[in-house]
Structure formats: structure tokens, C-alpha cells
Amino acid sequence: MSNKHIVILSGDGIGPEIMAEGEKVLAAVNSKFKLGLSWEHQLLGGCAIDAHGVPLPDVTLDAARKAQAVLLAAVGGPKWDAIERSIRPERGLLKIRSELNLFANLRPAILYPQLASASSLKPEIVAGLDILIVRELTGGIYFGQPRGVRTLENGERQGYNTDVYSESEIRRIAHVAFQLAMQRNRKVCSIDKANVLEVTELWKEVTTEVGKEYPEVQLSHMYVDNAAMQLVRNPKQFDVIVTGNLFGDILSDEAAMLTGSIGMLPSASLDQSKKGMYEPCHGSAPDIAGKGVANPLATILSVAMMLRYTFNEEAAARAIEVAVGKVLDQELRTPDIYTEGTKKVGTKEMGDAVVAAL
Ligand code: NAD
């Protein structure tokens, strides 16, 4: 195994179809840029349940631990919906994320100008949009204790959760955001609700302290309610947004919708040493699985993110993104991004076109 090793998890549904195209592009850049990358395939999700009875077999987890990056398509589907909750496909996904300690979730919202008409917002508001949401993924209210539903003395039930962040958790995600901003337009907007939530008051204080270590980066703070408005009013004001688990979950989906197509959006989840898991934002799309029509571009763009963030191969990453732009210029469109007057193509033709453009 080389020290630039990748574990590929094709998963379920459209997963194997879109990953085949992602792998083609990976092989093409690997030879063109002499990257020296190697990779192997393992099972995760429903396919792993079928083969081993569990969604995350030890062999997959061991391989993922040893590799520098994991490339995942998507898991799940109706075939496994009725099985016991603790061994459903999604459990495998949550487990691999926590086992690998992937605390930084990077969700870019990029709108290729060629697809501006796919957005529900006016083209002039979103064309050329390029923002990066950095969401803390392993802390906050989704994991905080105590949590539960209790019965009060008067017999009424009460649900409760705890939003908790320690200074070190805030500090490490803030560093990730500032370092990423240094590679981009050098602006970080930290999102909080510091006027009402003490936990985010600390969040604001600590991000401000960390910001002093990055004098070239302009730091601003925004309340989450205002951020939700600004994302639809004037999204291009943002470069990097950093926020906690709950606000990040909501804002990253809102930002994704600005771009119009879920089939175009990659994501990354990183650990302290920039080891990462890279995957499209969408699911396994069982409704179109096996039809050869799924959009492979989110997976192909996930390969680009992997080259940039884990392997520091900016030129190769950029080449993939430029190739995707060229294919869109040629007006090739899978059905999910098709508009009248463009050329409808299938999954494989789209992947082949990206390789040709490379
Ligand atoms: P989904 O993202 O799979 O599909 C939503 C809609 O978007 C569908 O109409 C689908 O056809 C379309 N779509 C998704 N990806 C596309 C692509 N690449 N090209 C063209 N169209 C695409 O979400 P869902 O339907 O809610 O979930 C389906 C399954 O996926 C479920 O089992 C769910 O648990 C799983 N899921 C997995 C992940 C993951 O692996 N990270 C994420 C979300 C959902």
C-alpha cells in the first residue's frame, strides 16, 4: 500500500454507477498528474449487510483507518428499510464518521454559471456563487448530555437536549475554517446566536481569539436568523461560513438549495490531520438506480475535493473542476439538470465527457 491510499465505498442504489465514473476520473488525473495514488474497494451499507450481516464490517473499518482518504458514493434503500434499526445502512455511515473522528464537515455551495437557471433564485443573485460552509460535526446539541424525554411531577412529558461546546472543540474547527479561508478569499463569517445562547457566546469569543492568529483573514460574526436571510438575499457576500452542528446542518441544506441541483454537490469530512471522507451530498436515489441516468458530477467533484484537502494536489483538483465546467459549456446534461435546448446524456456519457475534457 502506498502512503497515498484511498478506500472506495460504492455503496447502494446509484452508488456503483456514479462511483464508476468517479473512479474513471480519479484514474485519469492519477496518470496525467503522476499523483502516485492507489485505491481499493470495500463494502459499506446495504451491500455490506447482504454480504456480512452488518453495515460496517471490520475489514472495511480497518481499511478506512489505514487509508489517507475514503471516497463514498451513497448507502441505503428500501430493501434494508425494514431491518432492525441498529444494523441499518445509515448506521454504518454514522459509525465510520465517528470512528474516524471526522469533526469538520465541509459543504461547498458552488453554482456553475451554466446552471444558474436551475436555481429558484434570480440568476444575478446566484450565478458564480462559491461559498464553503464549515460545520462542526461531532459536538453540540446532537451529542450533548443530558438528553431525553422525562415525565414531570404534574404528569406532563418534557423533552430536553443540551447544546455544549468545549473551548478546544471550537478552537479546532475555527482553525480549519481560517486555514481554508487562506486558500480562498480570506473571509470567515462565524454564525452564532450569542444574544440568547451562552454556548454560542463562548463560540464567538473563541473564534475571535483564533482569528487573531490569522491577521490576513477578515472575520465577521452573524446571528443565525440573519444568516438564514442573508443566504437567500445576497449569498455571494460569503466566502467561508463556520458554525456548530445544529446551525450548520440547516444552513448547509439551505445553501445547497441555492444551487438548484443536489446531483452537483460534493462534501468532505475531515479529522485533525486532514484525513477525510469525501462523498456527494445526495443519497442513493433508489428511484433512478440501475437506469444509467444519475448525475455523477457530485461524486466526480468529491474526487476533486479529496485531491485538494487530503492530498494537497491543487492543480489536479482544479483540472477536474475545470473539466466539469467544460462539459457544462458543451451543454451536456443528465436529466436532473436538463433544460430545453441542452443535450441530455446518461451517467456514463457524462463521466466519459469529463475524462475527455481532462
Ligand atoms: P436522495 O438524495 O437519494 O434522492 C432525492 C431525490 O434526488 C430523488 O428524486 C433522486 O432521484 C434525486 N437524486 C439524488 N441524487 C441524484 C443524482 N446523483 N442524480 C440525479 N438525481 C439524483 O434522497 P432520499 O430519496 O431521501 O433517500 C434515498 C436513500 O438514500 C435512503 O435510503 C436514504 O436513507 C439514503 N441516503 C443516504 C445518504 C448517504 O449515503 N450519505 C444521504 C441521504 C440519503
mmCIF file of C-alpha atoms and ligand atoms in Angstrom:
data_model
loop_
_atom_site.group_PDB
_atom_site.id
_atom_site.type_symbol
_atom_site.label_atom_id
_atom_site.label_comp_id
_atom_site.label_asym_id
_atom_site.label_seq_id
_atom_site.Cartn_x
_atom_site.Cartn_y
_atom_site.Cartn_z
ATOM 1 C CA MET A 1 0.000 0.000 0.000
ATOM 2 C CA SER A 2 1.347 3.449 -0.923
ATOM 3 C CA ASN A 3 1.176 6.287 1.604
ATOM 4 C CA LYS A 4 -1.419 7.859 -0.681
ATOM 5 C CA HIS A 5 -4.058 5.203 -0.376
ATOM 6 C CA ILE A 6 -7.822 5.561 -0.817
ATOM 7 C CA VAL A 7 -10.684 3.276 0.189
ATOM 8 C CA ILE A 8 -13.588 3.428 -2.253
ATOM 9 C CA LEU A 9 -17.065 2.618 -0.961
ATOM 10 C CA SER A 10 -19.585 2.451 -3.797
ATOM 11 C CA GLY A 11 -22.487 1.589 -1.506
ATOM 12 C CA ASP A 12 -26.027 1.072 -2.743
ATOM 13 C CA GLY A 13 -28.604 2.305 -5.263
ATOM 14 C CA ILE A 14 -26.983 4.626 -7.807
ATOM 15 C CA GLY A 15 -23.727 4.354 -5.810
ATOM 16 C CA PRO A 16 -21.921 1.828 -8.043
ATOM 17 C CA GLU A 17 -22.982 3.701 -11.230
ATOM 18 C CA ILE A 18 -21.772 7.132 -10.121
ATOM 19 C CA MET A 19 -18.657 5.758 -8.425
ATOM 20 C CA ALA A 20 -17.610 4.019 -11.671
ATOM 21 C CA GLU A 21 -17.434 7.498 -13.236
ATOM 22 C CA GLY A 22 -15.676 8.987 -10.206
ATOM 23 C CA GLU A 23 -13.091 6.209 -10.395
ATOM 24 C CA LYS A 24 -12.548 6.816 -14.124
ATOM 25 C CA VAL A 25 -11.792 10.460 -13.418
ATOM 26 C CA LEU A 26 -9.533 9.512 -10.491
ATOM 27 C CA ALA A 27 -7.579 7.135 -12.718
ATOM 28 C CA ALA A 28 -7.263 9.804 -15.421
ATOM 29 C CA VAL A 29 -5.863 12.507 -13.101
ATOM 30 C CA ASN A 30 -3.680 9.989 -11.294
ATOM 31 C CA SER A 31 -1.834 9.220 -14.511
ATOM 32 C CA LYS A 32 -1.961 12.740 -16.022
ATOM 33 C CA PHE A 33 -0.543 14.407 -12.887
ATOM 34 C CA LYS A 34 1.568 11.397 -11.774
ATOM 35 C CA LEU A 35 -0.046 11.505 -8.340
ATOM 36 C CA GLY A 36 1.015 8.011 -7.235
ATOM 37 C CA LEU A 37 -2.373 7.289 -5.653
ATOM 38 C CA SER A 38 -3.589 3.748 -5.056
ATOM 39 C CA TRP A 39 -7.046 2.521 -4.075
ATOM 40 C CA GLU A 40 -9.115 -0.477 -3.087
ATOM 41 C CA HIS A 41 -12.851 -1.224 -2.874
ATOM 42 C CA GLN A 42 -14.714 -2.166 0.302
ATOM 43 C CA LEU A 43 -18.347 -2.594 1.306
ATOM 44 C CA LEU A 44 -20.475 -0.192 3.357
ATOM 45 C CA GLY A 45 -24.238 -0.009 3.823
ATOM 46 C CA GLY A 46 -26.833 -2.366 2.383
ATOM 47 C CA CYS A 47 -24.334 -4.254 0.226
ATOM 48 C CA ALA A 48 -22.281 -4.958 3.374
ATOM 49 C CA ILE A 49 -25.392 -6.171 5.220
ATOM 50 C CA ASP A 50 -26.076 -8.577 2.353
ATOM 51 C CA ALA A 51 -22.508 -9.889 2.357
ATOM 52 C CA HIS A 52 -21.567 -9.774 6.070
ATOM 53 C CA GLY A 53 -24.758 -9.097 8.043
ATOM 54 C CA VAL A 54 -23.544 -5.694 9.280
ATOM 55 C CA PRO A 55 -23.414 -2.266 7.567
ATOM 56 C CA LEU A 56 -19.802 -1.546 8.557
ATOM 57 C CA PRO A 57 -17.725 -4.769 8.518
ATOM 58 C CA ASP A 58 -14.426 -4.764 10.443
ATOM 59 C CA VAL A 59 -12.495 -5.252 7.212
ATOM 60 C CA THR A 60 -13.961 -2.002 5.837
ATOM 61 C CA LEU A 61 -13.253 -0.071 9.028
ATOM 62 C CA ASP A 62 -9.677 -1.406 9.227
ATOM 63 C CA ALA A 63 -9.017 -0.444 5.616
ATOM 64 C CA ALA A 64 -10.525 3.032 6.176
ATOM 65 C CA ARG A 65 -8.347 3.545 9.271
ATOM 66 C CA LYS A 66 -5.178 2.662 7.345
ATOM 67 C CA ALA A 67 -6.002 4.762 4.263
ATOM 68 C CA GLN A 68 -5.493 8.511 3.935
ATOM 69 C CA ALA A 69 -8.922 9.099 2.397
ATOM 70 C CA VAL A 70 -12.279 7.422 1.906
ATOM 71 C CA LEU A 71 -14.387 8.051 -1.175
ATOM 72 C CA LEU A 72 -18.039 7.172 -0.675
ATOM 73 C CA ALA A 73 -20.993 7.251 -3.072
ATOM 74 C CA ALA A 74 -24.179 6.657 -1.043
ATOM 75 C CA VAL A 75 -25.816 3.979 1.085
ATOM 76 C CA GLY A 76 -29.328 2.745 1.836
ATOM 77 C CA GLY A 77 -32.521 1.858 0.051
ATOM 78 C CA PRO A 78 -35.957 0.304 0.518
ATOM 79 C CA LYS A 79 -34.522 -3.235 0.573
ATOM 80 C CA TRP A 80 -33.000 -2.562 4.017
ATOM 81 C CA ASP A 81 -35.648 -0.203 5.474
ATOM 82 C CA ALA A 82 -37.440 -2.908 7.441
ATOM 83 C CA ILE A 83 -34.425 -4.424 9.213
ATOM 84 C CA GLU A 84 -33.543 -3.728 12.816
ATOM 85 C CA ARG A 85 -32.570 -0.072 13.362
ATOM 86 C CA SER A 86 -29.138 -0.821 14.892
ATOM 87 C CA ILE A 87 -27.873 -2.531 11.725
ATOM 88 C CA ARG A 88 -29.474 -0.324 9.056
ATOM 89 C CA PRO A 89 -27.195 1.002 6.289
ATOM 90 C CA GLU A 90 -27.178 4.578 7.712
ATOM 91 C CA ARG A 91 -25.755 3.227 10.994
ATOM 92 C CA GLY A 92 -22.675 2.155 9.079
ATOM 93 C CA LEU A 93 -22.259 5.689 7.813
ATOM 94 C CA LEU A 94 -22.622 7.314 11.241
ATOM 95 C CA LYS A 95 -20.240 4.749 12.736
ATOM 96 C CA ILE A 96 -17.483 5.212 10.175
ATOM 97 C CA ARG A 97 -17.696 9.021 10.617
ATOM 98 C CA SER A 98 -17.380 8.773 14.391
ATOM 99 C CA GLU A 99 -14.737 6.004 14.335
ATOM 100 C CA LEU A 100 -12.567 8.150 12.065
ATOM 101 C CA ASN A 101 -13.191 11.236 14.253
ATOM 102 C CA LEU A 102 -14.267 13.363 11.307
ATOM 103 C CA PHE A 103 -15.177 16.555 13.151
ATOM 104 C CA ALA A 104 -15.024 19.080 10.296
ATOM 105 C CA ASN A 105 -17.700 18.890 7.635
ATOM 106 C CA LEU A 106 -17.036 20.965 4.524
ATOM 107 C CA ARG A 107 -20.023 21.662 2.307
ATOM 108 C CA PRO A 108 -19.319 23.883 -0.667
ATOM 109 C CA ALA A 109 -22.245 25.541 -2.414
ATOM 110 C CA ILE A 110 -20.979 26.278 -5.888
ATOM 111 C CA LEU A 111 -23.222 27.296 -8.732
ATOM 112 C CA TYR A 112 -21.723 26.874 -12.150
ATOM 113 C CA PRO A 113 -22.885 29.905 -14.196
ATOM 114 C CA GLN A 114 -24.128 27.459 -16.882
ATOM 115 C CA LEU A 115 -26.692 26.114 -14.386
ATOM 116 C CA ALA A 116 -27.895 29.435 -12.952
ATOM 117 C CA SER A 117 -31.376 28.840 -14.356
ATOM 118 C CA ALA A 118 -31.691 25.665 -12.213
ATOM 119 C CA SER A 119 -31.755 27.761 -9.018
ATOM 120 C CA SER A 120 -35.011 29.020 -7.577
ATOM 121 C CA LEU A 121 -33.320 32.411 -7.051
ATOM 122 C CA LYS A 122 -32.701 35.026 -9.736
ATOM 123 C CA PRO A 123 -29.604 34.202 -11.833
ATOM 124 C CA GLU A 124 -27.898 37.513 -10.955
ATOM 125 C CA ILE A 125 -28.123 36.642 -7.237
ATOM 126 C CA VAL A 126 -26.622 33.148 -7.544
ATOM 127 C CA ALA A 127 -24.609 32.898 -10.801
ATOM 128 C CA GLY A 128 -20.983 32.187 -9.907
ATOM 129 C CA LEU A 129 -21.818 31.501 -6.247
ATOM 130 C CA ASP A 130 -18.910 29.853 -4.392
ATOM 131 C CA ILE A 131 -19.269 29.538 -0.644
ATOM 132 C CA LEU A 132 -17.919 26.963 1.764
ATOM 133 C CA ILE A 133 -19.795 26.013 4.907
ATOM 134 C CA VAL A 134 -17.631 24.500 7.646
ATOM 135 C CA ARG A 135 -19.857 22.683 10.107
ATOM 136 C CA GLU A 136 -18.691 21.162 13.405
ATOM 137 C CA LEU A 137 -19.845 17.553 13.110
ATOM 138 C CA THR A 138 -19.096 15.660 16.318
ATOM 139 C CA GLY A 139 -20.272 18.004 19.099
ATOM 140 C CA GLY A 140 -23.060 20.412 20.012
ATOM 141 C CA ILE A 141 -26.693 19.630 20.693
ATOM 142 C CA TYR A 142 -26.731 16.419 18.616
ATOM 143 C CA PHE A 143 -24.371 14.748 21.072
ATOM 144 C CA GLY A 144 -24.749 16.816 24.289
ATOM 145 C CA GLN A 145 -25.775 15.159 27.571
ATOM 146 C CA PRO A 146 -28.164 15.127 29.364
ATOM 147 C CA ARG A 147 -30.835 14.417 26.805
ATOM 148 C CA GLY A 148 -34.130 12.597 26.767
ATOM 149 C CA VAL A 149 -37.830 12.776 27.459
ATOM 150 C CA ARG A 150 -38.899 12.838 31.130
ATOM 151 C CA THR A 151 -42.209 12.976 32.939
ATOM 152 C CA LEU A 152 -42.660 15.935 35.263
ATOM 153 C CA GLU A 153 -44.369 15.809 38.676
ATOM 154 C CA ASN A 154 -47.615 17.063 37.127
ATOM 155 C CA GLY A 155 -47.535 14.124 34.688
ATOM 156 C CA GLU A 156 -46.613 16.228 31.660
ATOM 157 C CA ARG A 157 -43.830 14.919 29.426
ATOM 158 C CA GLN A 158 -40.841 17.143 28.708
ATOM 159 C CA GLY A 159 -38.197 16.687 26.001
ATOM 160 C CA TYR A 160 -34.725 18.156 26.537
ATOM 161 C CA ASN A 161 -31.301 18.338 24.886
ATOM 162 C CA THR A 162 -28.060 20.063 25.780
ATOM 163 C CA ASP A 163 -26.077 22.285 23.463
ATOM 164 C CA VAL A 164 -22.497 22.026 24.666
ATOM 165 C CA TYR A 165 -19.140 23.012 23.145
ATOM 166 C CA SER A 166 -15.803 22.995 24.882
ATOM 167 C CA GLU A 167 -13.185 25.586 24.042
ATOM 168 C CA SER A 168 -10.934 23.011 22.363
ATOM 169 C CA GLU A 169 -13.736 21.819 20.091
ATOM 170 C CA ILE A 170 -14.460 25.389 18.984
ATOM 171 C CA ARG A 171 -10.788 26.168 18.569
ATOM 172 C CA ARG A 172 -10.040 23.204 16.271
ATOM 173 C CA ILE A 173 -12.996 23.849 13.930
ATOM 174 C CA ALA A 174 -12.173 27.580 13.849
ATOM 175 C CA HIS A 175 -8.602 26.759 12.764
ATOM 176 C CA VAL A 176 -9.967 24.601 9.945
ATOM 177 C CA ALA A 177 -12.183 27.479 8.752
ATOM 178 C CA PHE A 178 -9.390 30.069 8.881
ATOM 179 C CA GLN A 179 -6.921 27.783 7.113
ATOM 180 C CA LEU A 180 -9.453 27.122 4.348
ATOM 181 C CA ALA A 181 -10.178 30.841 4.030
ATOM 182 C CA MET A 182 -6.430 31.417 3.484
ATOM 183 C CA GLN A 183 -6.718 29.210 0.366
ATOM 184 C CA ARG A 184 -9.803 31.149 -0.796
ATOM 185 C CA ASN A 185 -10.993 34.769 -0.475
ATOM 186 C CA ARG A 186 -9.779 35.234 3.124
ATOM 187 C CA LYS A 187 -13.153 35.903 4.689
ATOM 188 C CA VAL A 188 -14.711 33.928 7.552
ATOM 189 C CA CYS A 189 -18.212 34.539 8.863
ATOM 190 C CA SER A 190 -18.883 32.798 12.177
ATOM 191 C CA ILE A 191 -22.547 32.074 12.856
ATOM 192 C CA ASP A 192 -23.954 32.113 16.392
ATOM 193 C CA LYS A 193 -26.924 33.109 18.492
ATOM 194 C CA ALA A 194 -24.787 34.808 21.110
ATOM 195 C CA ASN A 195 -27.592 37.166 22.119
ATOM 196 C CA VAL A 196 -29.501 34.267 23.713
ATOM 197 C CA LEU A 197 -27.286 31.156 23.924
ATOM 198 C CA GLU A 198 -24.279 31.148 26.268
ATOM 199 C CA VAL A 199 -22.724 28.226 24.392
ATOM 200 C CA THR A 200 -22.533 30.382 21.277
ATOM 201 C CA GLU A 201 -21.287 33.374 23.299
ATOM 202 C CA LEU A 202 -18.248 31.205 24.035
ATOM 203 C CA TRP A 203 -18.191 30.149 20.365
ATOM 204 C CA LYS A 204 -17.961 33.826 19.361
ATOM 205 C CA GLU A 205 -15.239 34.604 21.924
ATOM 206 C CA VAL A 206 -13.071 31.641 20.923
ATOM 207 C CA THR A 207 -13.393 32.179 17.148
ATOM 208 C CA THR A 208 -12.406 35.822 17.722
ATOM 209 C CA GLU A 209 -9.291 34.683 19.649
ATOM 210 C CA VAL A 210 -8.360 32.158 16.937
ATOM 211 C CA GLY A 211 -8.928 34.845 14.291
ATOM 212 C CA LYS A 212 -6.080 36.911 15.790
ATOM 213 C CA GLU A 213 -3.699 34.179 14.583
ATOM 214 C CA TYR A 214 -4.872 34.829 11.012
ATOM 215 C CA PRO A 215 -4.492 38.615 10.543
ATOM 216 C CA GLU A 216 -4.943 38.301 6.774
ATOM 217 C CA VAL A 217 -8.409 36.811 7.178
ATOM 218 C CA GLN A 218 -11.348 39.141 7.706
ATOM 219 C CA LEU A 219 -13.608 37.722 10.446
ATOM 220 C CA SER A 220 -17.232 38.698 10.890
ATOM 221 C CA HIS A 221 -19.980 37.356 13.162
ATOM 222 C CA MET A 222 -23.643 36.927 12.312
ATOM 223 C CA TYR A 223 -26.704 35.685 14.195
ATOM 224 C CA VAL A 224 -28.109 32.520 12.683
ATOM 225 C CA ASP A 225 -31.512 34.044 11.911
ATOM 226 C CA ASN A 226 -29.865 36.847 9.945
ATOM 227 C CA ALA A 227 -27.556 34.318 8.200
ATOM 228 C CA ALA A 228 -30.589 32.331 7.027
ATOM 229 C CA MET A 229 -31.965 35.544 5.487
ATOM 230 C CA GLN A 230 -28.668 36.721 4.015
ATOM 231 C CA LEU A 231 -28.130 33.353 2.304
ATOM 232 C CA VAL A 232 -31.168 33.969 0.117
ATOM 233 C CA ARG A 233 -30.873 37.777 -0.070
ATOM 234 C CA ASN A 234 -27.209 38.102 -1.039
ATOM 235 C CA PRO A 235 -25.368 34.757 -0.788
ATOM 236 C CA LYS A 236 -22.307 35.986 -2.676
ATOM 237 C CA GLN A 237 -21.299 38.145 0.348
ATOM 238 C CA PHE A 238 -19.994 34.932 1.986
ATOM 239 C CA ASP A 239 -16.702 33.107 1.467
ATOM 240 C CA VAL A 240 -16.247 30.651 4.375
ATOM 241 C CA ILE A 241 -19.015 30.214 6.951
ATOM 242 C CA VAL A 242 -18.112 28.416 10.201
ATOM 243 C CA THR A 243 -20.725 27.214 12.638
ATOM 244 C CA GLY A 244 -21.800 24.488 15.056
ATOM 245 C CA ASN A 245 -23.523 21.209 14.336
ATOM 246 C CA LEU A 246 -27.179 22.313 14.501
ATOM 247 C CA PHE A 247 -26.932 25.637 12.668
ATOM 248 C CA GLY A 248 -24.555 24.053 10.139
ATOM 249 C CA ASP A 249 -26.983 21.246 9.385
ATOM 250 C CA ILE A 250 -29.730 23.699 8.487
ATOM 251 C CA LEU A 251 -27.664 26.384 6.755
ATOM 252 C CA SER A 252 -25.740 23.894 4.591
ATOM 253 C CA ASP A 253 -29.003 22.449 3.241
ATOM 254 C CA GLU A 254 -30.310 25.952 2.616
ATOM 255 C CA ALA A 255 -27.103 26.850 0.770
ATOM 256 C CA ALA A 256 -27.287 23.589 -1.229
ATOM 257 C CA MET A 257 -30.724 24.507 -2.497
ATOM 258 C CA LEU A 258 -29.404 27.836 -3.807
ATOM 259 C CA THR A 259 -27.563 25.821 -6.418
ATOM 260 C CA GLY A 260 -30.672 24.023 -7.684
ATOM 261 C CA SER A 261 -29.294 20.517 -8.122
ATOM 262 C CA ILE A 262 -28.357 18.042 -5.449
ATOM 263 C CA GLY A 263 -26.576 15.974 -8.119
ATOM 264 C CA MET A 264 -23.816 18.617 -8.327
ATOM 265 C CA LEU A 265 -22.750 18.961 -4.686
ATOM 266 C CA PRO A 266 -19.721 17.251 -3.117
ATOM 267 C CA SER A 267 -18.763 17.265 0.569
ATOM 268 C CA ALA A 268 -15.825 16.425 2.797
ATOM 269 C CA SER A 269 -15.494 15.424 6.439
ATOM 270 C CA LEU A 270 -12.003 15.825 7.880
ATOM 271 C CA ASP A 271 -10.126 14.827 11.014
ATOM 272 C CA GLN A 272 -7.344 16.715 12.782
ATOM 273 C CA SER A 273 -4.683 15.545 10.317
ATOM 274 C CA LYS A 274 -6.775 16.291 7.166
ATOM 275 C CA LYS A 275 -7.552 12.658 6.601
ATOM 276 C CA GLY A 276 -11.027 12.724 5.134
ATOM 277 C CA MET A 277 -14.115 11.053 3.863
ATOM 278 C CA TYR A 278 -15.469 12.517 0.636
ATOM 279 C CA GLU A 279 -18.984 11.995 -0.654
ATOM 280 C CA PRO A 280 -21.756 13.588 -2.689
ATOM 281 C CA CYS A 281 -24.439 15.373 -0.617
ATOM 282 C CA HIS A 282 -27.231 13.280 -2.100
ATOM 283 C CA GLY A 283 -28.434 9.785 -1.157
ATOM 284 C CA SER A 284 -28.620 6.518 -3.067
ATOM 285 C CA ALA A 285 -31.613 7.628 -5.208
ATOM 286 C CA PRO A 286 -33.296 4.197 -5.407
ATOM 287 C CA ASP A 287 -35.954 5.695 -7.730
ATOM 288 C CA ILE A 288 -33.415 6.007 -10.562
ATOM 289 C CA ALA A 289 -30.918 3.245 -9.610
ATOM 290 C CA GLY A 290 -29.907 0.935 -12.458
ATOM 291 C CA LYS A 291 -31.274 3.259 -15.145
ATOM 292 C CA GLY A 292 -27.949 4.854 -16.075
ATOM 293 C CA VAL A 293 -29.310 8.393 -15.652
ATOM 294 C CA ALA A 294 -27.870 9.504 -12.291
ATOM 295 C CA ASN A 295 -25.690 12.599 -12.274
ATOM 296 C CA PRO A 296 -22.095 11.534 -11.438
ATOM 297 C CA LEU A 297 -20.764 15.100 -11.098
ATOM 298 C CA ALA A 298 -21.159 15.379 -7.298
ATOM 299 C CA THR A 299 -19.031 12.234 -6.956
ATOM 300 C CA ILE A 300 -16.501 13.480 -9.519
ATOM 301 C CA LEU A 301 -16.297 16.820 -7.661
ATOM 302 C CA SER A 302 -15.815 14.867 -4.405
ATOM 303 C CA VAL A 303 -12.683 13.376 -6.015
ATOM 304 C CA ALA A 304 -11.503 16.962 -6.649
ATOM 305 C CA MET A 305 -12.108 17.913 -3.005
ATOM 306 C CA MET A 306 -10.162 14.842 -1.870
ATOM 307 C CA LEU A 307 -7.177 15.796 -4.020
ATOM 308 C CA ARG A 308 -7.267 19.364 -2.681
ATOM 309 C CA TYR A 309 -7.800 18.812 1.045
ATOM 310 C CA THR A 310 -6.203 15.459 1.877
ATOM 311 C CA PHE A 311 -3.517 15.151 -0.804
ATOM 312 C CA ASN A 312 -2.690 18.859 -1.354
ATOM 313 C CA GLU A 313 -2.866 18.349 -5.130
ATOM 314 C CA GLU A 314 -4.439 21.680 -6.049
ATOM 315 C CA ALA A 315 -3.571 21.547 -9.770
ATOM 316 C CA ALA A 316 -5.205 18.142 -10.219
ATOM 317 C CA ALA A 317 -8.256 19.209 -8.200
ATOM 318 C CA ARG A 318 -8.609 22.367 -10.255
ATOM 319 C CA ALA A 319 -8.242 20.375 -13.502
ATOM 320 C CA ILE A 320 -11.262 18.244 -12.572
ATOM 321 C CA GLU A 321 -13.340 21.306 -11.730
ATOM 322 C CA VAL A 322 -12.341 22.995 -14.988
ATOM 323 C CA ALA A 323 -13.203 19.810 -16.919
ATOM 324 C CA VAL A 324 -16.667 19.757 -15.299
ATOM 325 C CA GLY A 325 -17.112 23.396 -16.365
ATOM 326 C CA LYS A 326 -16.121 22.498 -19.943
ATOM 327 C CA VAL A 327 -18.621 19.649 -20.078
ATOM 328 C CA LEU A 328 -21.344 22.029 -18.904
ATOM 329 C CA ASP A 329 -20.200 24.524 -21.574
ATOM 330 C CA GLN A 330 -20.748 21.729 -24.115
ATOM 331 C CA GLU A 331 -24.336 21.741 -22.790
ATOM 332 C CA LEU A 332 -24.214 18.085 -21.714
ATOM 333 C CA ARG A 333 -26.804 17.487 -19.002
ATOM 334 C CA THR A 334 -28.049 14.465 -17.044
ATOM 335 C CA PRO A 335 -31.857 14.554 -16.652
ATOM 336 C CA ASP A 336 -31.745 16.218 -13.196
ATOM 337 C CA ILE A 337 -30.066 19.362 -14.617
ATOM 338 C CA TYR A 338 -31.555 19.201 -18.108
ATOM 339 C CA THR A 339 -33.195 22.307 -19.559
ATOM 340 C CA GLU A 340 -34.624 22.707 -23.051
ATOM 341 C CA GLY A 341 -32.035 23.265 -25.747
ATOM 342 C CA THR A 342 -29.276 21.317 -23.928
ATOM 343 C CA LYS A 343 -28.110 17.749 -24.694
ATOM 344 C CA LYS A 344 -29.447 15.020 -22.436
ATOM 345 C CA VAL A 345 -26.836 12.365 -21.546
ATOM 346 C CA GLY A 346 -26.595 9.389 -19.198
ATOM 347 C CA THR A 347 -24.256 8.714 -16.258
ATOM 348 C CA LYS A 348 -21.557 7.020 -18.317
ATOM 349 C CA GLU A 349 -21.545 9.578 -21.142
ATOM 350 C CA MET A 350 -21.189 12.359 -18.554
ATOM 351 C CA GLY A 351 -18.209 10.618 -16.905
ATOM 352 C CA ASP A 352 -16.592 9.944 -20.298
ATOM 353 C CA ALA A 353 -17.041 13.600 -21.281
ATOM 354 C CA VAL A 354 -15.274 14.773 -18.082
ATOM 355 C CA VAL A 355 -12.373 12.399 -18.776
ATOM 356 C CA ALA A 356 -12.177 13.665 -22.376
ATOM 357 C CA ALA A 357 -12.195 17.287 -21.154
ATOM 358 C CA LEU A 358 -9.306 16.480 -18.799
HETATM 359 P P1 NAD B 1 -31.763 11.005 -2.364
HETATM 360 O O1 NAD B 1 -30.765 12.101 -2.281
HETATM 361 O O2 NAD B 1 -31.256 9.647 -2.592
HETATM 362 O O3 NAD B 1 -32.825 11.344 -3.516
HETATM 363 C C1 NAD B 1 -33.642 12.526 -3.512
HETATM 364 C C2 NAD B 1 -34.046 12.854 -4.960
HETATM 365 O O4 NAD B 1 -32.907 13.354 -5.652
HETATM 366 C C3 NAD B 1 -34.524 11.643 -5.747
HETATM 367 O O5 NAD B 1 -35.560 12.023 -6.615
HETATM 368 C C4 NAD B 1 -33.312 11.212 -6.551
HETATM 369 O O6 NAD B 1 -33.620 10.570 -7.761
HETATM 370 C C5 NAD B 1 -32.613 12.549 -6.789
HETATM 371 N N1 NAD B 1 -31.157 12.387 -6.875
HETATM 372 C C6 NAD B 1 -30.296 12.142 -5.859
HETATM 373 N N2 NAD B 1 -29.048 12.020 -6.311
HETATM 374 C C7 NAD B 1 -29.107 12.192 -7.647
HETATM 375 C C8 NAD B 1 -28.137 12.166 -8.696
HETATM 376 N N3 NAD B 1 -26.838 11.951 -8.458
HETATM 377 N N4 NAD B 1 -28.562 12.364 -9.960
HETATM 378 C C9 NAD B 1 -29.859 12.596 -10.224
HETATM 379 N N5 NAD B 1 -30.814 12.640 -9.292
HETATM 380 C C10 NAD B 1 -30.457 12.428 -8.009
HETATM 381 O O7 NAD B 1 -32.601 11.061 -1.007
HETATM 382 P P2 NAD B 1 -33.772 10.102 -0.470
HETATM 383 O O8 NAD B 1 -34.653 9.690 -1.603
HETATM 384 O O9 NAD B 1 -34.333 10.808 0.691
HETATM 385 O O10 NAD B 1 -33.015 8.814 0.087
HETATM 386 C C11 NAD B 1 -32.831 7.600 -0.655
HETATM 387 C C12 NAD B 1 -31.965 6.665 0.143
HETATM 388 O O11 NAD B 1 -30.675 7.248 0.314
HETATM 389 C C13 NAD B 1 -32.489 6.361 1.542
HETATM 390 O O12 NAD B 1 -32.260 5.000 1.836
HETATM 391 C C14 NAD B 1 -31.647 7.253 2.419
HETATM 392 O O13 NAD B 1 -31.528 6.747 3.726
HETATM 393 C C15 NAD B 1 -30.326 7.245 1.697
HETATM 394 N N6 NAD B 1 -29.465 8.408 1.947
HETATM 395 C C16 NAD B 1 -28.139 8.168 2.002
HETATM 396 C C17 NAD B 1 -27.257 9.213 2.178
HETATM 397 C C18 NAD B 1 -25.794 8.925 2.199
HETATM 398 O O14 NAD B 1 -25.400 7.835 1.853
HETATM 399 N N7 NAD B 1 -24.964 9.878 2.560
HETATM 400 C C19 NAD B 1 -27.732 10.519 2.275
HETATM 401 C C20 NAD B 1 -29.111 10.749 2.158
HETATM 402 C C21 NAD B 1 -29.986 9.666 1.997
#
